[in-house]
mmCIF file of C-alpha atoms and ligand atoms in Angstrom:
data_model
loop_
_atom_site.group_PDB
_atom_site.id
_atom_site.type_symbol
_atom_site.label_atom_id
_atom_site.label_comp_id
_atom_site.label_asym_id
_atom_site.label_seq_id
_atom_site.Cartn_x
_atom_site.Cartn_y
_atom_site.Cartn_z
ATOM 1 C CA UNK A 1 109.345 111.756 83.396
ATOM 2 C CA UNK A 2 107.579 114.854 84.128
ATOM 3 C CA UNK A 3 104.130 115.135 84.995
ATOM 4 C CA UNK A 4 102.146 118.030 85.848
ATOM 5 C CA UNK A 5 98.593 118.087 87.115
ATOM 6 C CA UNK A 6 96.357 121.684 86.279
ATOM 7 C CA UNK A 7 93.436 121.040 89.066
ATOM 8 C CA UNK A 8 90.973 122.971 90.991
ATOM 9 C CA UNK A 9 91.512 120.395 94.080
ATOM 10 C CA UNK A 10 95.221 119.820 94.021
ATOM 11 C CA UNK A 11 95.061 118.264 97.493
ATOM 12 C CA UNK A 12 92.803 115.746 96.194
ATOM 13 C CA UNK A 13 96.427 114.528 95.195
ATOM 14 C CA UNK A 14 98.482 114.392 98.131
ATOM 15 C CA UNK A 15 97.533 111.479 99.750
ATOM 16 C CA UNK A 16 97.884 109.512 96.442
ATOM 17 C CA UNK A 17 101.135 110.688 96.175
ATOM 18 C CA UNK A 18 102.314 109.795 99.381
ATOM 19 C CA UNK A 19 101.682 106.051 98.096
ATOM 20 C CA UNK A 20 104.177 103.577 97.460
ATOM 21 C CA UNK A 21 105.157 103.145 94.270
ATOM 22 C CA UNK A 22 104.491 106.300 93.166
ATOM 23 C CA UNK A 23 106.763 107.942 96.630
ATOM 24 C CA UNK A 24 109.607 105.653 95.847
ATOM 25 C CA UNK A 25 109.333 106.652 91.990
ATOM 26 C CA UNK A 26 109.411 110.042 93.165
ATOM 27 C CA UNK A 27 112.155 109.808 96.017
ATOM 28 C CA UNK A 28 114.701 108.128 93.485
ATOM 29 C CA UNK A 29 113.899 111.070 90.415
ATOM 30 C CA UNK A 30 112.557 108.812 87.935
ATOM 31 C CA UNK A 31 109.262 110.711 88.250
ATOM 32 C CA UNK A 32 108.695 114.120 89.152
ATOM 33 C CA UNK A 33 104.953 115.539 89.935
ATOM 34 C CA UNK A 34 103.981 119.162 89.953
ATOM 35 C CA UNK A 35 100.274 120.404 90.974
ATOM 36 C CA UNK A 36 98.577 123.550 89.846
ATOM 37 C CA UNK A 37 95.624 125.138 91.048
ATOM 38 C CA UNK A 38 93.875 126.894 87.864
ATOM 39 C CA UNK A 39 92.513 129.128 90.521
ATOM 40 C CA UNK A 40 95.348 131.009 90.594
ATOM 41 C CA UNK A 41 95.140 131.869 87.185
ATOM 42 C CA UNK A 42 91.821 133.535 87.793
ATOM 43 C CA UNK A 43 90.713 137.289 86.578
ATOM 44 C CA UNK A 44 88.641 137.306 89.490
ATOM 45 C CA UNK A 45 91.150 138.875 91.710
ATOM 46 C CA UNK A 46 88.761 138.823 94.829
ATOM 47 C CA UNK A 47 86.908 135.459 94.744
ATOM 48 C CA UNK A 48 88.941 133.402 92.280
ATOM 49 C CA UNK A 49 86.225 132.416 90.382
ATOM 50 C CA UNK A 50 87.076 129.992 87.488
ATOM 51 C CA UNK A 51 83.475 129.097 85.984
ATOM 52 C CA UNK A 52 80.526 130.594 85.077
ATOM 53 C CA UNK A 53 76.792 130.166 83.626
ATOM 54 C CA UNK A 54 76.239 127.995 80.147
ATOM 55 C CA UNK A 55 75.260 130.292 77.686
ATOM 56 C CA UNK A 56 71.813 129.201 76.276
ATOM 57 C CA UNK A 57 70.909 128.167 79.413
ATOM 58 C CA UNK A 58 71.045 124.903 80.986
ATOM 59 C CA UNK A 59 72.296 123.185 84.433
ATOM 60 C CA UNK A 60 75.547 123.975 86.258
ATOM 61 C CA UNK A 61 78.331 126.009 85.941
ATOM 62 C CA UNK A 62 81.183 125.956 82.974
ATOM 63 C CA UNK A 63 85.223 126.465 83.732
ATOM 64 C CA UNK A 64 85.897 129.608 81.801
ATOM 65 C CA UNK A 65 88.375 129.616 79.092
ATOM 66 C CA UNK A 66 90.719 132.388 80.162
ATOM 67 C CA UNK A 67 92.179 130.741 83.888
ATOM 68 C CA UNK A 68 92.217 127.331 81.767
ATOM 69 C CA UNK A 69 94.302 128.263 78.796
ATOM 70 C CA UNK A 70 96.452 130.997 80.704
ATOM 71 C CA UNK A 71 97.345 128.174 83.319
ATOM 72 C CA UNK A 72 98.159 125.565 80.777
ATOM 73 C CA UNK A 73 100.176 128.616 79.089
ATOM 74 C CA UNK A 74 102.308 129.082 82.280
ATOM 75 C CA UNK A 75 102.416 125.701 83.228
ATOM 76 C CA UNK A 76 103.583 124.701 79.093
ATOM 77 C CA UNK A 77 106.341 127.270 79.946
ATOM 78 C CA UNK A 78 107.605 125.944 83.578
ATOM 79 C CA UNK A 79 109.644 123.600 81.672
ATOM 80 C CA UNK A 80 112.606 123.602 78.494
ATOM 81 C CA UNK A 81 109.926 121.653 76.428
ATOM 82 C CA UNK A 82 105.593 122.547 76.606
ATOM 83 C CA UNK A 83 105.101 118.930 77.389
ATOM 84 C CA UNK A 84 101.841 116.783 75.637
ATOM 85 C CA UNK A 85 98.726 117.919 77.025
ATOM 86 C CA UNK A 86 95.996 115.711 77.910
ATOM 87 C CA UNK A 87 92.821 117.131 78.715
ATOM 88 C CA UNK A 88 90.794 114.018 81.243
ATOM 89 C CA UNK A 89 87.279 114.368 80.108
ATOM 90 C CA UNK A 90 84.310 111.351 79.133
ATOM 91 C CA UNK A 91 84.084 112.877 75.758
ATOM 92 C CA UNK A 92 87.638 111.916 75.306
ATOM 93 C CA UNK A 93 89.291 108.753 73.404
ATOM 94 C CA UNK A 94 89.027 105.529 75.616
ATOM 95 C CA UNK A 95 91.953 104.829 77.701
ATOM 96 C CA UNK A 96 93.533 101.475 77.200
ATOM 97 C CA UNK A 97 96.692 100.229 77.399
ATOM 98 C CA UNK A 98 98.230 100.769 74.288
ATOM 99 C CA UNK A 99 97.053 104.845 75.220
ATOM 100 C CA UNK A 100 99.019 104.393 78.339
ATOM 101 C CA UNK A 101 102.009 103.048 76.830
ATOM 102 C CA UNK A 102 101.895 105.772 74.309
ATOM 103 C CA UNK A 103 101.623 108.228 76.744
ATOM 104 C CA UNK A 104 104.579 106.677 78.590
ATOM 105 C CA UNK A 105 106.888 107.996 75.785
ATOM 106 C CA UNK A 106 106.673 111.438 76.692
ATOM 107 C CA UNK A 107 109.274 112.956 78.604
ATOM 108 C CA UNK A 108 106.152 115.650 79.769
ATOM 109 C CA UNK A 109 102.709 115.133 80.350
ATOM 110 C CA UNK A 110 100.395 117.854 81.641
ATOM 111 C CA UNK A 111 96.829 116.660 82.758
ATOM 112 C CA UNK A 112 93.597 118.608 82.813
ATOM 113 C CA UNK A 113 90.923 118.292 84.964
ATOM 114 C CA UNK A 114 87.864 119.566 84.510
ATOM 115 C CA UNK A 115 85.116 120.185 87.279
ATOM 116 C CA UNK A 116 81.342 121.434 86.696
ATOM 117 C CA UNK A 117 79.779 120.530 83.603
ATOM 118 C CA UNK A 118 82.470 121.270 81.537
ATOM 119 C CA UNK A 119 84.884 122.813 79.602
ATOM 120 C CA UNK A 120 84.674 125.758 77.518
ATOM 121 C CA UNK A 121 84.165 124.723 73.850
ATOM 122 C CA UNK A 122 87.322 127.504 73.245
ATOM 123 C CA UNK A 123 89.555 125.440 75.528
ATOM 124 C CA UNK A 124 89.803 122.980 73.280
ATOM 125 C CA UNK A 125 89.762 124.737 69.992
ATOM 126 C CA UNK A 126 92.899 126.708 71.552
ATOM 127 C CA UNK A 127 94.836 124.328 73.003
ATOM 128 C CA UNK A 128 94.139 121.374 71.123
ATOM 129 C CA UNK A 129 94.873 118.808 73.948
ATOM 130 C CA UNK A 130 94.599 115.031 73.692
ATOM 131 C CA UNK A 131 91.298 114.316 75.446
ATOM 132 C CA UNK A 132 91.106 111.399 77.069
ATOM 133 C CA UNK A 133 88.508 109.471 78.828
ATOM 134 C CA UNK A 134 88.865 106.260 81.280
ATOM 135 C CA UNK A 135 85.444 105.129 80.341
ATOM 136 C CA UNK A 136 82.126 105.643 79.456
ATOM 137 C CA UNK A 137 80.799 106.806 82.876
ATOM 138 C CA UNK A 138 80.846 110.405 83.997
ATOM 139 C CA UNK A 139 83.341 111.486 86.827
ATOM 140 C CA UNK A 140 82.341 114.479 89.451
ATOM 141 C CA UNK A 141 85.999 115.844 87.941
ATOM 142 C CA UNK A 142 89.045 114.893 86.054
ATOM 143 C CA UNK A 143 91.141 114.213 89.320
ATOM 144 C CA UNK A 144 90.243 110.035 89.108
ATOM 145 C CA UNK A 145 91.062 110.045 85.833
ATOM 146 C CA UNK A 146 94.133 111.731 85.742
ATOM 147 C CA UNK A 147 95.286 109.769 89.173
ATOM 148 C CA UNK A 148 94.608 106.683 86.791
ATOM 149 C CA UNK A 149 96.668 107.950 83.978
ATOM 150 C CA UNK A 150 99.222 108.741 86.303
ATOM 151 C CA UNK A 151 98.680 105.192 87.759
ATOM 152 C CA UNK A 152 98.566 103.330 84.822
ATOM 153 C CA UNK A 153 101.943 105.207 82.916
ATOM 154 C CA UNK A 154 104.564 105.193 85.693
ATOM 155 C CA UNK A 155 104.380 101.658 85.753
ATOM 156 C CA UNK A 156 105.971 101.763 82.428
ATOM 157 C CA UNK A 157 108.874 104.385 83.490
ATOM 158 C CA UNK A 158 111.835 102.224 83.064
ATOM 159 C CA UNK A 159 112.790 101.375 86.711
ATOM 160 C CA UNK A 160 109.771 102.539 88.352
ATOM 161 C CA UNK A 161 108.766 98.742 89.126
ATOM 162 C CA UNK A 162 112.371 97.604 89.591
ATOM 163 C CA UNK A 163 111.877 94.519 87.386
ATOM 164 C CA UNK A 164 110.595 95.151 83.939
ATOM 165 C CA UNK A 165 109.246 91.976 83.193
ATOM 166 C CA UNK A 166 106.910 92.488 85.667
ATOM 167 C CA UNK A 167 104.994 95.717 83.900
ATOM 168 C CA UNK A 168 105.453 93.269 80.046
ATOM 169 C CA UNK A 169 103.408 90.433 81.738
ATOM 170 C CA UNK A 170 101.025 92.458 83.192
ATOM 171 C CA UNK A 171 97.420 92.129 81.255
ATOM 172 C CA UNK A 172 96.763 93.724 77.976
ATOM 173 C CA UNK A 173 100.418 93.975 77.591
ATOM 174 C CA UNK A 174 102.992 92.549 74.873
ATOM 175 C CA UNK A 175 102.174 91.264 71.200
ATOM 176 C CA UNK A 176 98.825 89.847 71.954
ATOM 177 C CA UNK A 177 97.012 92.246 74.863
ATOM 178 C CA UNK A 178 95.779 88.755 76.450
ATOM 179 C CA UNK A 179 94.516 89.118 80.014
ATOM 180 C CA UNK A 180 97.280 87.946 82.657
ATOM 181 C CA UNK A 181 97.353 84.031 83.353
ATOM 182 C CA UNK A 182 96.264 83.161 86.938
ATOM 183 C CA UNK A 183 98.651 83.206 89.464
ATOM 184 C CA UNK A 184 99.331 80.882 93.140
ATOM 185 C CA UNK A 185 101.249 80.894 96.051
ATOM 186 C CA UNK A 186 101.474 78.802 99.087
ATOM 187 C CA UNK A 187 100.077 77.024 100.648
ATOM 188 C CA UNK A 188 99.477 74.352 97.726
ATOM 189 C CA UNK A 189 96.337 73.292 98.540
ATOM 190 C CA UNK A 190 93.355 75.332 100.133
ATOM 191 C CA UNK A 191 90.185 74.106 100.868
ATOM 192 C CA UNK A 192 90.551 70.855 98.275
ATOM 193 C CA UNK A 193 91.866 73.824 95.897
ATOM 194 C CA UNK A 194 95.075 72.250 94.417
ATOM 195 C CA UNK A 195 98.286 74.729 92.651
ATOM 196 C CA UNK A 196 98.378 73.897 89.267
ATOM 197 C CA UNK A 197 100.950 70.798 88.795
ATOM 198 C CA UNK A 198 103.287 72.255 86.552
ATOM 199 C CA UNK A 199 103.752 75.451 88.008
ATOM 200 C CA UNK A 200 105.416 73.264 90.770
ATOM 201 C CA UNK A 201 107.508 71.405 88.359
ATOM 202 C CA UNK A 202 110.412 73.312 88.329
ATOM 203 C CA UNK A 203 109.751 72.915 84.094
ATOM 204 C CA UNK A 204 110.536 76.750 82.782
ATOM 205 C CA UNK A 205 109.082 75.784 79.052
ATOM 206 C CA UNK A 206 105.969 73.523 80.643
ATOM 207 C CA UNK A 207 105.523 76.997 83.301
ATOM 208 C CA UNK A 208 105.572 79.485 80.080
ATOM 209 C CA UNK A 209 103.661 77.043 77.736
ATOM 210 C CA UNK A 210 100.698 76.808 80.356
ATOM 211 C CA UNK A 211 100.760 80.458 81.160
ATOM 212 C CA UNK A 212 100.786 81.346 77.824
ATOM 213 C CA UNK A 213 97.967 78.624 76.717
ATOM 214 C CA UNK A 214 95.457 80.192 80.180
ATOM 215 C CA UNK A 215 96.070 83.767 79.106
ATOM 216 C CA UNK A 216 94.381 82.802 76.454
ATOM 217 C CA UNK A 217 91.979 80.816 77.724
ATOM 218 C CA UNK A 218 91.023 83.836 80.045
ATOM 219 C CA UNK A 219 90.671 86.474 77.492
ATOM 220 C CA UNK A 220 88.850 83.925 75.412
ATOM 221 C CA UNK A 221 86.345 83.511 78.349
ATOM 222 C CA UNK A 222 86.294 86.893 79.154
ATOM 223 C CA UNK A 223 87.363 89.492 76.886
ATOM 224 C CA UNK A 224 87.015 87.938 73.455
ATOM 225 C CA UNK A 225 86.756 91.413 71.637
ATOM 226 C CA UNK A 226 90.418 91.715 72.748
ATOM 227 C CA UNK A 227 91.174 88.830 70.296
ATOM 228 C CA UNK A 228 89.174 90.177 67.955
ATOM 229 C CA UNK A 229 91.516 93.674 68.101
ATOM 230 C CA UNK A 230 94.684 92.219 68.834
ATOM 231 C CA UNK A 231 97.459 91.736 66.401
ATOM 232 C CA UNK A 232 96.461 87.962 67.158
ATOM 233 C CA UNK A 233 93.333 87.948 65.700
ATOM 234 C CA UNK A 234 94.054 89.462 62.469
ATOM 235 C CA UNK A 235 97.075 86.652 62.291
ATOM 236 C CA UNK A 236 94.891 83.989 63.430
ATOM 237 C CA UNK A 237 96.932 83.368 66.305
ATOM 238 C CA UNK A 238 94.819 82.902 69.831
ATOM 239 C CA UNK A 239 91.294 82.646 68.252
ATOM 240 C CA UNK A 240 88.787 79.763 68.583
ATOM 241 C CA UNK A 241 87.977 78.187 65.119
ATOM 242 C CA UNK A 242 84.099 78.940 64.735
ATOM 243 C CA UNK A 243 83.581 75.523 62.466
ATOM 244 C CA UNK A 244 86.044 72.845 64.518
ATOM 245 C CA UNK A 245 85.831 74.933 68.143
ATOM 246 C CA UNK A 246 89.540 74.423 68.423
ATOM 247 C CA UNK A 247 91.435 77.102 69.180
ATOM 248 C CA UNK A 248 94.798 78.234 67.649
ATOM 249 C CA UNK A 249 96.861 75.511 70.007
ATOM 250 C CA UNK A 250 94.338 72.991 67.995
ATOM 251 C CA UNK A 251 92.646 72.406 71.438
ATOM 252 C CA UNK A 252 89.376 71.777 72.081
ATOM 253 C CA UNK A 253 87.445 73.419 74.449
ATOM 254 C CA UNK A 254 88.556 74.029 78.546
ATOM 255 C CA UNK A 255 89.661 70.329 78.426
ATOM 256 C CA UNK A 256 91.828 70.817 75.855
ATOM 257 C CA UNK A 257 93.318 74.147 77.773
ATOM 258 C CA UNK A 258 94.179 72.024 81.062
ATOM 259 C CA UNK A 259 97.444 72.290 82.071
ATOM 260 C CA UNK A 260 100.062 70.211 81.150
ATOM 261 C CA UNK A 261 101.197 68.509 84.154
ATOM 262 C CA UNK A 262 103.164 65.093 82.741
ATOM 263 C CA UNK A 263 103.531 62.795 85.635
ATOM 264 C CA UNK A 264 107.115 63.043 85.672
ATOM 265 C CA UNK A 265 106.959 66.524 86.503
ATOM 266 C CA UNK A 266 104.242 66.159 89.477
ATOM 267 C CA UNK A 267 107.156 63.795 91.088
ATOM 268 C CA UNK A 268 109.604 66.165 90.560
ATOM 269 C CA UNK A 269 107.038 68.439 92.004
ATOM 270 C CA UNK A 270 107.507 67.075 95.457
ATOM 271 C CA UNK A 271 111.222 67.750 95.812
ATOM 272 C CA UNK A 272 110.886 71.468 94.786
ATOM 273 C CA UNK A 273 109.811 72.240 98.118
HETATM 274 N N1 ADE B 1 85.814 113.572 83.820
HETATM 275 C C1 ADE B 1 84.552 113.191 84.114
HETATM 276 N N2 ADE B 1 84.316 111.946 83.705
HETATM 277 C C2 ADE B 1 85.468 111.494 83.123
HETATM 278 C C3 ADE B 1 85.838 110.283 82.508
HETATM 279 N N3 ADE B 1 84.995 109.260 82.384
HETATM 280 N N4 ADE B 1 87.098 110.180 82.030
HETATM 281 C C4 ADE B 1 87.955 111.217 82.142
HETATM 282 N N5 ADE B 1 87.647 112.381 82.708
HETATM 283 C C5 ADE B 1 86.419 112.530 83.200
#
């Protein structure tokens, strides 16, 4: 994959780069990461000025449309194909995870960021990007946000994590977007805090039938407007009943969400280790 970054601070970047995943991604080819400075697209020969005064008045300064859509121009035509623009801004569509993974099926991504107060209404009417925000807060500049997009989709580059699985089990991934179970290691006790029975049980259907049943206890604690979006909900699958309070599992409650941990297993359990 392809991903090019149109910024007024492209060494905002470098460190980030230089990070682990994202070097070794880098090192072996699987991703490739080219910055732009818009300011070299500027008219302003002399000072390289790239914004200017709202019209109508008002606070701050506005990137000008001409260095914006001349650089994405350029940039579009670095490459055999223009690549799907994103433009990082709070006014944008909510990032989430099914946005990442859709953005993970490009083979090019460019990535605006903005600065100042703005963007130029004509940027937008011109180049028609996919805005994108990663929430409802506001940013000093698109540089975050487009460090989290990069983040959040290389992850999902096929080899980038060097086991799949890993990137399918994460949170708000697969079928149902549940939250990711919780997770030990040793030692197995920690201040009276005991591992989980069955995840020491060696059982491989008891380990994915307990993860499985405190994802969903998780996102039903925490996130429950996940259920309500995710292809679970609308199948019933993963949501409390309102009248009996049992949820899809026919469980009742935390109690009914408690790991299995048949005693056979919690013997076994001490000669796993
Ligand atoms: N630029 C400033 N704030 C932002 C946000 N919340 N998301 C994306 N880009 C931004």
């Amino acid at each position: 994959m392809r991903i090019d970054v149109l910024t007024l601070f492209p060494e905002i970047f470098h460190s980030y780069l230089g990070q682990s995943v994202l070097k070794k991604a880098i090192e072996r080819g699987l991703v490739e990461i080219y910055l732009h400075n818009i300011r070299d697209w500027s008219h302003d020969k002399k000072h390289h000025k790239v914004d200017d005064r709202p019209f109508g008045g008002g606070p701050g300064m506005v990137l000008m449309a001409p260095p914006v859509v001349e650089c994405v121009e350029a940039v579009q035509a670095m490459a055999d194909q223009p690549g799907h623009l994103v433009m990082l801004t709070p006014q944008g569509r909510k990032l989430n995870q099914a946005v990442v993974e859709e953005l993970a099926q490009y083979p090019r991504l460019l990535l605006l960021c903005g600065r100042y107060e703005g963007f130029d209404e004509r940027i937008r009417l011109i180049l028609k990007p996919d805005e994108i925000s990663i929430g409802d807060y506001v940013l000093n500049g698109g540089e975050v946000a487009a460090m989290v997009v990069i983040d959040a989709v290389i992850r999902l580059v096929p080899g980038v994590l060097g086991d799949e699985e890993s990137s399918r089990q994460d949170s708000f991934s697969g079928p149902e977007r549940l939250l990711d179970h919780a997770q030990y290691t040793r030692p197995r006790c920690y201040r009276g805090y005991e591992v989980p029975a069955v995840l020491l049980s060696g059982n491989h259907r008891a380990i994915a039938r307990w993860r499985l049943m405190d994802r969903r206890r998780r996102t039903e604690e925490r996130r429950r407007d996940l259920l309500e979006s995710s292809t679970a909900s609308r199948s019933g699958e993963g949501v409390r009943d309102e009248k009996t309070s049992k949820n899809s599992l026919g469980e009742r409650g935390d109690a009914g969400l408690q790991p299995e941990s048949p005693a056979t297993e919690t013997q076994e359990d001490s000669k796993q280790e």
